Amino acid sequence: MANKPDVAAAILALFLKRKERPIKEALLENDLRQARKLVNGGSHGLAEFTAAFRIGESLLPVKPVQLVVSVS
């Protein structure tokens, strides 16, 4: 059942909502290792995640940490 896109999306949304606060706190501290650990349980793929995060961050007019502070 979780292989259906709508079910998978709902599961992901629920998972991220439950981890929202600690993920935001890790990002506020610029602790991408901890943010990654909260999402996947470890640091596997940390280098790729960090690179992708930094690229995405550079493309935004407002830094993600500013967004985290403003919506908390």
Backbone as CSV, one residue per row, in Angstrom:
resi,resn,N_x,N_y,N_z,CA_x,CA_y,CA_z,C_x,C_y,C_z
1,MET,0.816,-1.188,0.000,0.000,0.000,0.000,0.872,1.268,0.000
2,ALA,2.015,1.240,0.705,2.870,2.425,0.783,3.578,2.718,-0.533
3,ASN,3.476,1.817,-1.508,4.100,2.094,-2.804,3.189,2.926,-3.705
4,LYS,1.989,3.231,-3.244,1.110,4.143,-3.981,1.564,5.571,-3.675
5,PRO,1.690,6.416,-4.696,2.218,7.765,-4.477,1.484,8.568,-3.405
6,ASP,0.165,8.506,-3.390,-0.571,9.303,-2.408,-0.346,8.791,-0.986
7,VAL,-0.252,7.488,-0.827,0.003,6.907,0.496,1.437,7.215,0.924
8,ALA,2.379,7.056,0.011,3.784,7.348,0.317,3.954,8.816,0.709
9,ALA,3.285,9.708,0.002,3.366,11.138,0.315,2.800,11.427,1.701
10,ALA,1.695,10.795,2.038,1.088,10.997,3.358,1.998,10.476,4.467
11,ILE,2.618,9.329,4.242,3.541,8.761,5.233,4.744,9.686,5.421
12,LEU,5.299,10.171,4.317,6.441,11.086,4.399,6.059,12.370,5.129
13,ALA,4.903,12.928,4.801,4.456,14.160,5.456,4.294,13.959,6.957
14,LEU,3.715,12.848,7.364,3.538,12.552,8.781,4.892,12.381,9.472
15,PHE,5.784,11.658,8.828,7.128,11.441,9.379,7.834,12.777,9.599
16,LEU,7.826,13.638,8.572,8.511,14.923,8.673,7.851,15.841,9.695
17,LYS,6.534,15.794,9.790,5.834,16.613,10.782,6.238,16.207,12.193
18,ARG,6.356,14.925,12.425,6.751,14.439,13.754,8.187,14.821,14.102
19,LYS,9.025,14.997,13.103,10.443,15.339,13.315,10.721,16.827,13.068
20,GLU,9.676,17.595,12.791,9.842,18.983,12.363,10.692,19.816,13.327
21,ARG,10.353,19.810,14.583,11.074,20.662,15.537,12.557,20.301,15.639
22,PRO,12.907,19.030,15.871,14.344,18.732,15.961,15.097,18.988,14.650
23,ILE,14.434,18.802,13.513,15.088,19.107,12.233,15.355,20.605,12.147
24,LYS,14.361,21.419,12.503,14.547,22.874,12.487,15.669,23.294,13.430
25,GLU,15.698,22.692,14.614,16.749,23.034,15.577,18.133,22.687,15.024
26,ALA,18.251,21.541,14.379,19.534,21.153,13.780,19.935,22.142,12.688
27,LEU,18.981,22.558,11.874,19.285,23.516,10.810,19.672,24.874,11.377
28,LEU,19.006,25.294,12.445,19.364,26.563,13.081,20.799,26.544,13.590
29,GLU,21.257,25.391,14.012,22.628,25.234,14.498,23.599,24.896,13.368
30,ASN,23.087,24.871,12.135,23.874,24.508,10.955,24.476,23.112,11.111
31,ASP,23.758,22.247,11.800,24.211,20.876,12.046,23.540,19.942,11.032
32,LEU,24.089,19.924,9.837,23.497,19.110,8.779,23.643,17.623,9.066
33,ARG,24.672,17.240,9.797,24.832,15.828,10.183,23.637,15.392,11.035
34,GLN,23.256,16.208,12.011,22.124,15.864,12.871,20.816,15.893,12.083
35,ALA,20.652,16.878,11.216,19.440,16.942,10.394,19.322,15.678,9.545
36,ARG,20.427,15.264,8.966,20.443,14.042,8.148,20.118,12.820,9.001
37,LYS,20.690,12.763,10.183,20.444,11.633,11.081,18.966,11.551,11.463
38,LEU,18.347,12.689,11.682,16.931,12.710,12.041,16.049,12.195,10.909
39,VAL,16.496,12.394,9.679,15.699,11.961,8.527,15.954,10.502,8.175
40,ASN,17.226,10.080,8.169,17.481,8.708,7.714,18.149,7.809,8.749
41,GLY,18.303,8.296,9.975,18.832,7.453,11.036,20.344,7.388,11.130
42,GLY,21.036,8.027,10.229,22.493,8.002,10.248,23.051,9.088,9.362
43,SER,24.319,8.975,9.050,24.951,10.009,8.229,25.246,9.523,6.810
44,HIS,24.672,8.384,6.429,24.871,7.878,5.069,24.407,8.933,4.065
45,GLY,25.262,9.259,3.120,24.926,10.246,2.101,25.087,11.684,2.569
46,LEU,25.779,11.880,3.695,25.919,13.228,4.252,26.610,14.183,3.284
47,ALA,27.662,13.747,2.632,28.385,14.634,1.705,27.479,15.093,0.569
48,GLU,26.720,14.167,0.008,25.805,14.507,-1.085,24.681,15.413,-0.585
49,PHE,24.157,15.097,0.601,23.101,15.917,1.200,23.602,17.334,1.453
50,THR,24.799,17.449,2.022,25.369,18.763,2.322,25.566,19.566,1.046
51,ALA,26.116,18.931,0.025,26.328,19.625,-1.251,25.003,20.094,-1.841
52,ALA,24.005,19.227,-1.844,22.691,19.584,-2.391,22.044,20.690,-1.561
53,PHE,22.162,20.602,-0.248,21.595,21.626,0.635,22.237,22.975,0.358
54,ARG,23.560,22.993,0.246,24.277,24.255,-0.001,23.914,24.852,-1.367
55,ILE,23.768,24.010,-2.380,23.353,24.511,-3.700,21.960,25.112,-3.602
56,GLY,21.037,24.375,-3.002,19.675,24.885,-2.838,19.650,26.169,-2.031
57,GLU,20.422,26.201,-0.965,20.499,27.381,-0.106,20.986,28.600,-0.894
58,SER,21.962,28.396,-1.776,22.518,29.516,-2.542,21.530,30.066,-3.567
59,LEU,20.549,29.277,-3.941,19.575,29.698,-4.945,18.369,30.423,-4.348
60,LEU,18.214,30.353,-3.044,17.068,30.979,-2.389,17.364,32.432,-2.036
61,PRO,16.373,33.321,-2.215,16.589,34.719,-1.840,16.679,34.901,-0.319
62,VAL,16.060,33.993,0.421,16.107,34.012,1.884,16.740,32.705,2.316
63,LYS,17.673,32.772,3.236,18.356,31.566,3.702,17.386,30.671,4.471
64,PRO,17.519,29.343,4.338,16.623,28.416,5.039,16.556,28.660,6.539
65,VAL,17.664,29.039,7.157,17.641,29.289,8.600,16.734,30.469,8.908
66,GLN,16.721,31.490,8.063,15.813,32.617,8.263,14.368,32.159,8.135
67,LEU,14.112,31.259,7.195,12.765,30.724,7.033,12.349,29.937,8.261
68,VAL,13.246,29.139,8.800,12.949,28.328,9.980,12.583,29.228,11.150
69,VAL,13.326,30.296,11.338,13.060,31.207,12.448,11.722,31.899,12.259
70,SER,11.406,32.303,11.042,10.186,33.067,10.812,8.919,32.230,10.891
71,VAL,8.995,30.926,10.687,7.793,30.093,10.734,7.658,29.327,12.039
72,SER,8.631,29.432,12.912,8.570,28.695,14.183,7.600,29.338,15.143
